[in-house]
Coordinates of C-alpha atoms in Angstrom, one line a residue:
M83 CA -27.8 331.4 -145.1
R84 CA -27.2 333.8 -142.2
G85 CA -29.2 336.9 -141.8
L86 CA -28.1 340.5 -142.4
K87 CA -25.7 342.0 -139.8
T88 CA -24.3 345.5 -139.9
C89 CA -21.4 347.1 -138.2
I90 CA -20.3 350.8 -138.2
V91 CA -16.6 351.4 -138.1
V92 CA -15.6 353.9 -135.4
L93 CA -13.7 356.1 -137.9
C94 CA -16.7 356.1 -140.2
L95 CA -14.5 355.4 -143.1
A96 CA -16.1 352.2 -144.1
S97 CA -19.2 350.1 -143.5
W98 CA -19.3 346.3 -143.2
A99 CA -22.2 344.0 -143.9
Q100 CA -22.8 340.3 -143.8
A101 CA -24.8 340.4 -147.1
D102 CA -26.3 337.2 -148.4
V103 CA -25.6 337.8 -152.1
A104 CA -23.4 340.2 -154.2
I105 CA -23.8 340.1 -158.0
F106 CA -21.1 341.6 -160.3
R107 CA -21.4 342.9 -163.8
T108 CA -19.3 340.0 -165.0
G109 CA -21.9 337.5 -163.8
E110 CA -20.0 336.4 -160.7
V111 CA -22.1 335.7 -157.7
W112 CA -20.5 336.1 -154.2
R113 CA -22.1 334.9 -151.0
G114 CA -20.6 336.0 -147.7
A115 CA -19.0 338.9 -145.9
I116 CA -18.5 342.2 -147.7
V117 CA -16.7 345.3 -146.5
W118 CA -17.9 348.4 -148.3
D119 CA -15.5 351.4 -148.1
K120 CA -17.5 354.5 -149.0
T121 CA -14.4 356.8 -149.1
T122 CA -12.8 354.8 -151.9
N123 CA -16.0 353.5 -153.4
S124 CA -14.7 349.9 -153.2
V125 CA -15.9 346.6 -151.8
T126 CA -13.7 343.9 -150.2
L127 CA -14.6 340.2 -150.5
A128 CA -12.3 337.7 -148.6
E129 CA -9.4 340.2 -148.8
S130 CA -10.1 340.8 -152.5
V131 CA -10.7 344.5 -153.2
R132 CA -13.1 345.3 -156.1
P133 CA -14.3 348.7 -157.3
Q134 CA -17.9 349.5 -156.4
S135 CA -18.6 350.2 -160.1
A136 CA -18.1 346.5 -160.8
L137 CA -21.0 345.7 -158.5
L138 CA -24.6 345.3 -159.8
L139 CA -26.5 344.4 -156.7
L140 CA -26.4 343.5 -153.0
E141 CA -29.4 341.6 -151.7
K142 CA -30.7 339.4 -149.0
D143 CA -31.9 335.8 -149.7
D144 CA -35.5 336.9 -149.4
G145 CA -35.1 339.0 -152.6
S146 CA -35.0 342.5 -150.9
H147 CA -32.1 344.5 -152.2
L148 CA -29.6 346.4 -150.0
W149 CA -27.9 348.4 -152.7
S150 CA -27.9 348.9 -156.5
A151 CA -27.2 351.7 -158.9
G152 CA -30.7 351.8 -160.2
P153 CA -33.7 349.7 -161.4
A154 CA -31.9 348.5 -164.6
E155 CA -29.0 347.3 -162.6
R156 CA -31.3 345.5 -160.2
V157 CA -33.0 343.7 -163.0
E158 CA -29.7 342.8 -164.6
G159 CA -28.5 341.6 -161.2
Y160 CA -31.6 339.4 -160.8
R161 CA -30.9 337.9 -164.2
K162 CA -27.3 337.1 -163.5
L163 CA -28.2 335.6 -160.2
V164 CA -30.8 333.3 -161.8
F165 CA -28.4 332.5 -164.6
A166 CA -25.8 331.4 -162.0
D167 CA -28.4 329.1 -160.4
R168 CA -29.5 327.9 -163.8
R169 CA -25.9 327.0 -164.8
K170 CA -25.5 324.8 -161.8
R171 CA -28.8 323.0 -162.6
L172 CA -27.7 322.5 -166.2
V173 CA -24.4 321.0 -165.2
R174 CA -26.1 318.7 -162.8
L175 CA -28.7 317.6 -165.4
T176 CA -25.9 317.1 -168.0
K177 CA -24.0 314.9 -165.5
D178 CA -27.2 312.9 -164.8
A179 CA -27.7 312.3 -168.5
L180 CA -24.1 311.1 -168.8
S181 CA -24.6 308.7 -165.9
A182 CA -27.7 307.4 -167.5
R183 CA -25.8 306.9 -170.8
D184 CA -28.3 309.0 -172.7
A185 CA -26.0 310.5 -175.4
K186 CA -28.7 312.4 -177.2
L187 CA -29.9 314.2 -174.1
A188 CA -26.4 314.8 -172.8
R189 CA -25.4 316.5 -176.1
R190 CA -28.5 318.7 -176.0
L191 CA -27.8 319.8 -172.5
Y192 CA -24.1 320.3 -173.2
T193 CA -25.0 322.6 -176.1
W194 CA -27.3 324.6 -173.7
V195 CA -24.5 324.7 -171.1
A196 CA -22.1 326.0 -173.7
R197 CA -24.3 329.0 -174.3
E198 CA -24.3 329.9 -170.6
G199 CA -20.6 330.8 -170.5
L200 CA -19.2 328.3 -168.0
D201 CA -15.6 328.2 -167.0
E202 CA -13.2 326.6 -169.5
K203 CA -12.2 323.7 -167.2
T204 CA -15.8 322.5 -166.6
M205 CA -16.7 322.9 -170.3
R206 CA -13.6 320.8 -171.3
S207 CA -14.5 318.1 -168.9
L208 CA -18.1 317.9 -170.0
R209 CA -17.2 317.9 -173.7
K210 CA -14.8 315.0 -173.3
K211 CA -17.4 312.9 -171.5
V212 CA -20.1 313.7 -174.0
E213 CA -17.9 312.9 -177.0
S214 CA -16.8 309.6 -175.3
L215 CA -20.4 308.6 -174.7
E216 CA -21.3 309.3 -178.3
K217 CA -18.4 307.1 -179.6
K218 CA -19.4 304.1 -177.5
R219 CA -23.0 304.2 -178.8
R220 CA -24.3 302.2 -175.9
P221 CA -28.1 302.2 -175.2
P222 CA -29.4 304.3 -172.2
K223 CA -29.4 302.4 -168.9
I224 CA -32.3 304.2 -167.3
K225 CA -36.0 303.6 -168.0
L226 CA -37.9 305.8 -170.4
K227 CA -40.0 307.5 -167.7
K228 CA -36.9 308.7 -165.9
R229 CA -35.4 310.0 -169.1
D230 CA -38.6 311.9 -169.9
A231 CA -38.5 313.4 -166.4
A232 CA -34.9 314.6 -167.1
E233 CA -36.0 316.1 -170.5
K234 CA -39.0 317.8 -168.9
A235 CA -36.7 319.3 -166.2
A236 CA -34.4 320.7 -168.8
D237 CA -37.2 322.2 -170.9
G238 CA -38.6 323.7 -167.7
L239 CA -35.5 325.8 -167.0
R240 CA -36.7 328.7 -169.1
G241 CA -39.9 328.9 -167.1
A242 CA -37.9 328.6 -163.9
L243 CA -35.9 331.6 -164.9
A244 CA -39.1 333.7 -165.2
D245 CA -40.4 332.3 -161.9
L246 CA -37.3 333.1 -160.0
L247 CA -37.1 336.6 -161.5
V248 CA -40.6 337.3 -160.3
A249 CA -39.8 336.0 -156.8
R250 CA -36.6 338.2 -156.7
A251 CA -38.3 341.4 -157.7
K252 CA -41.8 341.0 -156.3
Q253 CA -41.3 343.9 -153.8
D254 CA -39.1 346.0 -156.1
K255 CA -41.7 348.3 -157.7
P256 CA -39.3 350.6 -159.6
A257 CA -37.9 347.6 -161.5
Q258 CA -41.2 346.0 -162.3
L259 CA -41.5 347.3 -165.9
M260 CA -37.9 346.3 -166.8
L261 CA -38.5 343.0 -165.1
L262 CA -41.7 342.4 -167.0
R263 CA -39.8 343.1 -170.3
A264 CA -37.2 340.5 -169.3
L265 CA -39.8 338.0 -168.4
L266 CA -41.8 338.1 -171.6
K267 CA -38.8 338.4 -173.9
D268 CA -37.4 335.2 -172.4
D269 CA -40.9 333.5 -172.5
P270 CA -43.6 335.4 -174.4
N271 CA -46.3 333.0 -173.0
H272 CA -45.2 333.0 -169.4
K273 CA -48.4 333.0 -167.3
V274 CA -47.1 335.2 -164.5
G275 CA -45.8 337.8 -166.8
L276 CA -49.0 337.8 -168.9
A277 CA -51.1 338.1 -165.7
M278 CA -49.1 341.2 -164.7
V279 CA -49.8 342.8 -168.1
R280 CA -53.4 341.7 -168.1
M281 CA -54.0 343.9 -165.1
H282 CA -53.5 347.0 -167.4
V283 CA -55.8 345.8 -170.2
P284 CA -59.6 346.2 -170.1
A285 CA -61.3 343.0 -169.0
D286 CA -63.7 343.0 -172.0
F287 CA -61.0 342.8 -174.6
A288 CA -59.6 339.4 -175.5
F289 CA -56.1 340.3 -176.7
P290 CA -53.8 337.5 -177.9
P291 CA -50.8 337.1 -175.5
E292 CA -48.3 338.3 -178.1
S293 CA -50.0 341.7 -178.0
W294 CA -49.6 342.4 -174.3
L295 CA -45.8 342.9 -174.4
P296 CA -46.0 345.6 -177.2
W297 CA -48.8 347.3 -175.3
H298 CA -47.1 347.4 -172.0
I299 CA -43.6 348.2 -173.2
E300 CA -44.1 350.2 -176.4
L301 CA -47.3 352.1 -175.6
E302 CA -48.3 352.2 -171.9
Q303 CA -44.9 353.5 -170.7
H304 CA -45.2 356.3 -173.3
G305 CA -48.5 357.6 -172.0
W306 CA -51.0 355.5 -174.0
T307 CA -54.2 354.4 -172.2
F308 CA -57.4 352.8 -173.2
T309 CA -60.1 355.4 -173.7
K310 CA -62.4 355.6 -170.7
N311 CA -63.6 359.2 -170.4
D312 CA -64.6 360.4 -173.9
L313 CA -66.6 357.5 -175.2
T314 CA -68.9 359.5 -177.5
V315 CA -66.5 359.3 -180.5
L316 CA -65.9 355.6 -179.9
E317 CA -69.7 354.8 -179.6
R318 CA -70.3 356.7 -182.8
A319 CA -67.6 354.8 -184.6
R320 CA -69.0 351.5 -183.3
H321 CA -72.4 352.5 -184.6
Y322 CA -71.4 353.2 -188.3
W323 CA -68.4 350.9 -188.5
R324 CA -68.4 347.8 -186.3
P325 CA -69.3 347.0 -182.6
D326 CA -66.0 345.5 -181.5
L327 CA -63.9 348.6 -181.8
Y328 CA -61.7 350.0 -179.0
A329 CA -59.8 353.2 -178.6
I330 CA -56.4 354.0 -177.2
E331 CA -55.1 357.5 -176.7
A332 CA -52.2 359.6 -175.5
P333 CA -52.1 363.4 -175.0
G334 CA -53.4 364.9 -178.3
V335 CA -53.7 361.6 -180.2
R336 CA -56.2 358.7 -180.5
I337 CA -56.5 355.5 -182.5
I338 CA -59.8 353.6 -183.0
T339 CA -59.4 350.1 -184.4
P340 CA -60.7 346.6 -184.2
L341 CA -57.2 345.1 -184.4
R342 CA -56.3 342.9 -181.4
D343 CA -52.7 342.4 -182.5
L344 CA -51.1 345.4 -180.9
K345 CA -47.8 344.7 -182.7
R346 CA -49.5 346.1 -185.8
V347 CA -50.8 349.1 -183.8
A348 CA -47.7 350.0 -181.8
G349 CA -45.5 351.3 -184.6
I350 CA -48.2 353.5 -186.0
A351 CA -49.2 354.8 -182.5
R352 CA -45.6 355.8 -181.5
R353 CA -44.8 357.5 -184.8
M354 CA -48.2 359.4 -184.6
Q355 CA -47.4 360.5 -181.1
M356 CA -43.8 361.6 -181.9
T357 CA -44.9 363.5 -185.0
V358 CA -47.6 365.4 -183.2
A359 CA -45.2 366.3 -180.3
K360 CA -42.6 367.6 -182.8
L361 CA -45.2 369.7 -184.7
Q362 CA -46.5 371.2 -181.4
T363 CA -42.9 372.2 -180.6
L364 CA -42.1 373.7 -184.1
F365 CA -45.4 375.7 -184.4
A366 CA -45.7 376.7 -180.8
T367 CA -46.7 380.3 -180.2
K368 CA -47.2 382.5 -177.1
K369 CA -50.6 383.6 -178.3
P370 CA -52.4 380.6 -179.8
F371 CA -55.5 381.4 -182.0
K372 CA -57.0 378.0 -181.1
R373 CA -56.7 375.0 -178.9
A374 CA -57.6 371.6 -180.1
R375 CA -60.7 370.2 -178.4
Q376 CA -60.4 366.7 -179.6
P377 CA -57.3 364.5 -180.1
L378 CA -56.1 363.9 -183.6
T379 CA -57.8 360.6 -184.6
I380 CA -56.8 357.7 -186.8
H381 CA -59.3 355.0 -187.8
L382 CA -57.1 351.9 -188.4
F383 CA -58.7 349.2 -190.6
Q384 CA -57.6 345.5 -190.5
N385 CA -57.2 345.1 -194.3
R386 CA -57.5 346.9 -197.6
K387 CA -61.0 345.4 -198.4
N388 CA -62.6 346.9 -195.2
F389 CA -60.8 350.1 -195.8
V390 CA -62.1 350.4 -199.4
N391 CA -65.6 349.4 -198.5
R392 CA -65.8 352.0 -195.8
T393 CA -64.0 354.9 -197.5
G394 CA -64.2 354.3 -201.2
Y395 CA -60.5 355.1 -201.6
D396 CA -59.0 352.5 -203.9
Y397 CA -55.6 353.4 -205.3
S398 CA -54.8 349.9 -206.7
A399 CA -57.0 350.3 -209.8
S400 CA -55.3 353.4 -211.3
R401 CA -52.3 355.6 -210.9
A402 CA -50.4 352.6 -209.5
P403 CA -46.8 354.1 -209.8
Y404 CA -47.8 357.1 -207.7
Y405 CA -50.3 355.6 -205.2
Q406 CA -49.0 352.1 -204.8
W407 CA -47.7 353.0 -201.3
R408 CA -50.9 354.7 -200.2
N409 CA -52.4 353.0 -197.1
G410 CA -54.7 355.8 -196.1
R411 CA -55.9 359.3 -196.3
F412 CA -56.9 362.3 -194.1
D413 CA -60.6 363.1 -194.4
L414 CA -60.9 366.9 -194.1
K415 CA -64.6 367.0 -193.7
E416 CA -64.8 364.5 -190.9
D417 CA -61.4 365.5 -189.4
V418 CA -60.2 361.9 -189.2
T419 CA -57.4 359.9 -190.9
R420 CA -58.3 356.5 -192.2
M421 CA -55.7 353.8 -193.0
F422 CA -55.3 350.0 -193.0
A423 CA -52.6 347.6 -191.8
K424 CA -51.9 344.3 -193.6
K425 CA -52.0 341.1 -191.5
D426 CA -48.7 339.7 -192.7
P427 CA -46.8 342.7 -194.0
T428 CA -43.4 342.6 -195.7
A429 CA -40.7 345.1 -194.7
K430 CA -41.7 347.2 -197.6
D431 CA -45.4 347.2 -196.6
T432 CA -44.5 348.2 -193.1
A433 CA -42.3 351.1 -194.4
H434 CA -45.1 352.3 -196.6
L435 CA -47.6 352.2 -193.8
H436 CA -45.3 354.2 -191.5
Y437 CA -44.6 356.6 -194.3
I438 CA -48.3 357.3 -195.0
T439 CA -49.1 357.5 -191.3
I440 CA -46.6 360.3 -190.7
H441 CA -47.5 362.0 -194.0
E442 CA -51.3 362.1 -193.3
V443 CA -50.9 362.8 -189.5
T444 CA -48.8 365.9 -190.4
R445 CA -51.4 367.0 -192.9
A446 CA -54.2 366.5 -190.5
W447 CA -52.5 368.3 -187.6
M448 CA -51.6 371.3 -189.8
W449 CA -55.2 371.6 -190.8
S450 CA -57.1 371.1 -187.6
H451 CA -54.6 371.4 -184.7
C452 CA -52.0 374.0 -185.5
P453 CA -52.4 376.9 -183.0
R454 CA -51.4 379.7 -185.3
Y455 CA -54.7 380.1 -187.1
T456 CA -58.3 379.3 -186.7
S457 CA -60.5 377.0 -188.9
A458 CA -62.5 380.1 -189.9
Q459 CA -59.3 381.7 -191.2
L460 CA -58.5 378.6 -193.2
M461 CA -61.9 378.5 -194.8
A462 CA -62.0 382.2 -195.6
G463 CA -58.5 382.5 -197.1
E464 CA -57.9 382.3 -200.8
P465 CA -55.6 379.6 -202.2
A466 CA -52.2 381.3 -201.9
S467 CA -48.8 380.7 -203.6
G468 CA -46.0 378.9 -201.9
Y469 CA -48.0 375.6 -201.5
G470 CA -44.8 373.7 -202.5
L471 CA -43.4 374.0 -199.0
V472 CA -46.7 372.9 -197.4
A473 CA -46.8 369.7 -199.6
G474 CA -43.1 369.4 -199.0
L475 CA -43.5 369.5 -195.2
F476 CA -45.6 366.3 -195.2
T477 CA -43.1 364.4 -197.3
F478 CA -40.2 365.9 -195.2
F479 CA -41.7 364.6 -192.0
A480 CA -42.5 361.2 -193.6
G481 CA -38.9 360.8 -194.8
A482 CA -37.3 361.4 -191.4
K483 CA -35.8 358.6 -189.3
F484 CA -37.8 357.7 -186.2
D485 CA -35.9 356.2 -183.3
L486 CA -38.6 354.7 -181.1
V487 CA -36.1 353.5 -178.5
R488 CA -34.6 356.9 -177.9
N489 CA -37.8 358.7 -178.8
R490 CA -36.1 360.9 -181.3
I491 CA -36.7 362.0 -184.9
D492 CA -33.7 362.6 -187.2
F493 CA -34.6 365.2 -189.8
S494 CA -31.0 365.5 -191.1
T495 CA -30.9 362.0 -192.7
R496 CA -29.8 362.0 -196.3
S497 CA -31.2 358.6 -197.2
A498 CA -34.7 359.8 -198.1
E499 CA -35.8 359.1 -201.6
Y500 CA -37.0 362.6 -202.3
L501 CA -33.4 364.0 -202.0
K502 CA -32.2 361.6 -204.7
I503 CA -35.1 362.4 -207.0
T504 CA -34.5 366.2 -206.6
A505 CA -30.7 365.7 -207.1
R506 CA -31.4 364.0 -210.4
K507 CA -33.7 367.0 -211.4
E508 CA -36.4 364.5 -212.5
R509 CA -39.5 366.5 -213.5
L510 CA -38.2 369.5 -211.6
F511 CA -40.3 372.6 -211.6
A512 CA -38.8 376.0 -212.5
W513 CA -38.1 377.6 -209.1
D514 CA -40.1 380.7 -209.9
T515 CA -43.1 378.6 -210.9
F516 CA -42.6 376.3 -207.9
F517 CA -43.0 379.2 -205.4
L518 CA -46.0 380.7 -207.3
M519 CA -48.1 377.6 -207.3
S520 CA -51.1 377.2 -205.0
S521 CA -53.0 374.0 -204.1
D522 CA -55.5 374.6 -206.8
D523 CA -52.8 375.0 -209.4
L524 CA -51.3 371.6 -208.4
I525 CA -54.7 369.8 -208.6
Q526 CA -55.2 371.2 -212.1
I527 CA -51.8 370.2 -213.4
D528 CA -51.9 366.8 -211.7
N529 CA -55.2 365.9 -213.4
I530 CA -53.8 366.8 -216.8
D531 CA -50.6 364.9 -216.0
E532 CA -52.5 361.7 -215.1
E533 CA -53.8 361.4 -218.7
R534 CA -50.3 361.9 -220.1
Q535 CA -48.8 359.3 -217.7
K536 CA -51.1 356.6 -219.0
K537 CA -49.1 356.8 -222.2
R538 CA -45.7 357.5 -220.8
R539 CA -45.8 355.2 -217.8
T540 CA -43.0 357.0 -216.0
Q541 CA -42.5 356.4 -212.3
I542 CA -42.8 360.1 -211.2
Y543 CA -46.0 362.0 -211.4
L544 CA -46.0 365.8 -211.3
A545 CA -47.7 365.9 -207.9
Q546 CA -45.0 363.5 -206.5
A547 CA -42.2 365.5 -208.1
F548 CA -43.7 368.7 -206.7
A549 CA -43.8 367.2 -203.2
Y550 CA -40.3 365.9 -203.4
Q551 CA -39.0 369.3 -204.6
G552 CA -40.8 370.9 -201.6
A553 CA -39.4 368.3 -199.2
S554 CA -35.9 368.9 -200.4
T555 CA -36.4 372.6 -199.9
C556 CA -37.7 372.0 -196.4
H557 CA -34.7 369.8 -195.7
Y558 CA -32.3 372.6 -196.7
L559 CA -34.2 375.3 -194.8
F560 CA -34.6 373.1 -191.7
N561 CA -31.0 371.8 -191.5
A562 CA -28.6 374.1 -193.4
D563 CA -26.3 376.5 -191.4
G564 CA -27.2 375.0 -188.1
G565 CA -31.0 375.4 -188.7
R566 CA -30.9 379.2 -188.7
R567 CA -33.8 379.4 -191.3
R568 CA -35.9 376.9 -189.4
K569 CA -38.2 379.5 -187.8
A570 CA -38.6 381.3 -191.1
L571 CA -39.7 378.0 -192.7
M572 CA -42.4 377.4 -190.1
D573 CA -43.6 381.0 -190.3
Y574 CA -43.8 380.7 -194.1
I575 CA -45.9 377.5 -193.9
A576 CA -48.3 379.0 -191.3
H577 CA -48.8 382.2 -193.5
Q578 CA -49.5 380.0 -196.5
Y579 CA -52.3 378.2 -194.6
M580 CA -53.7 381.5 -193.6
G581 CA -53.6 382.8 -197.2
A582 CA -51.4 385.8 -196.1
Q583 CA -50.1 386.4 -199.7
E584 CA -48.2 389.5 -198.7
K585 CA -45.9 387.4 -196.4
L586 CA -45.1 384.7 -199.0
N587 CA -42.4 386.5 -201.0
P588 CA -39.4 384.1 -200.7
R589 CA -36.9 387.0 -200.9
I590 CA -38.4 388.6 -197.8
A591 CA -39.7 385.6 -195.9
L592 CA -36.8 383.1 -196.6
G593 CA -33.9 385.5 -197.4
A594 CA -33.4 384.6 -201.0
R595 CA -35.0 384.9 -204.5
P596 CA -36.5 381.7 -205.9
G597 CA -33.7 381.0 -208.3
E598 CA -31.0 381.7 -205.8
L599 CA -32.8 379.5 -203.2
G600 CA -33.2 376.7 -205.8
R601 CA -29.5 376.7 -206.6
S602 CA -28.7 376.4 -202.8
V603 CA -31.2 373.5 -202.5
L604 CA -29.7 371.6 -205.4
A605 CA -26.2 372.1 -204.1
W606 CA -27.4 370.9 -200.7
V607 CA -29.1 367.7 -201.9
A608 CA -26.1 366.8 -204.1
K609 CA -23.9 366.5 -200.9
P610 CA -23.2 362.8 -199.9

């Protein structure tokens, strides 16, 4: 190919370049002269005018790019260029298989070619030849070794794609992350892609290859790193738990675990991070009473057995209808949340794990990290009324929809189970009673209710119904009328933690008496 040449038009209306390669969004690859008119945002190829918006990438044959809209477009351009080269190789291999009268290999290659989106004329010609060969049923005319070489070449095309992508973008730093994602999604075990990720993982940890992509894509790009500075907490955990632990952390959050499969860690880590970030926004104050010294910490166990042996929490033996989804618990004394992740979870297991992660992380943050009150205020305050909205907040957060791709939390979703239970008025508390109850009242009623449930065997415990009623109330106050009561809700919850009984009158704090507020909540949850 000829090298790059440039020419500036006297009138400065257009620029001309002898570019090596132009890649379009349709997958078309053009090699040759290009006239780029900056005034009309168009490019001309052999007297064919195209809008610049149709162009993905201009580059030289050494892989350096001349123009692109951004890193994502460059990676897509690299892929389309390699796909074009791969299509040519596939067609050539298919024709070789036809010449060798190997019908089985020709059919396999033709099927692969069909997925590549070749032009209709070429596809029709290949299909006729393959079908004709299959009807004749003649034995291959080439030797076995040569046929094996052709099969190996075909199987190696996927690896060739990754190799060429690396070569095309080796000097394109902004596109590296997207390129790496493309590499390992096409071939999770590609050695070049894995080597690139391995540079970001501590050398003393032997992670399985399938863990490196979730780490790099889902965690590292969102601010997670392996703990290097504050090793005191990690060493203490290694001493009383097990010596092969590691810790990852992002601003304000930390996970300590022995799990090497980061697929099982990534979903928990992201939801934990997003939950804490949202709580920090909702409870922000200009004059914070405290600042968290340590990140909010989760100890993630590899299975239920290790979790039970370490913590003593075993919800499988009793209260199954209520606690069957419980994967963990916040330890108030040690200020750490402990949970476990099953090795081969079902979709329901994963949903339960994410639910309890958000529930207990919200609970832990409100106790130890909320800036609106100090630990001394919490310990000194008497159990106050209005605990229903505190318990409801945990369930309200856990029932929200987390979009990890867009990094958003949807609190307005109406698919949460607690809304359906409240709408049915199943074991609903009288609203005056609901707003008068403290945490001590709930514990006392729940203990009595446990004995009754052994005989009744209903699915809803009082504590569960209480939390659902509180979550539905939070849903209404948070979302109704454009969220105008949202700040009042957060203030009410903060005052409840502080034991500020004088500020917990619903009529003054939330703008309505308990009965009136309850009717509004029930009307709200009844909406489709």
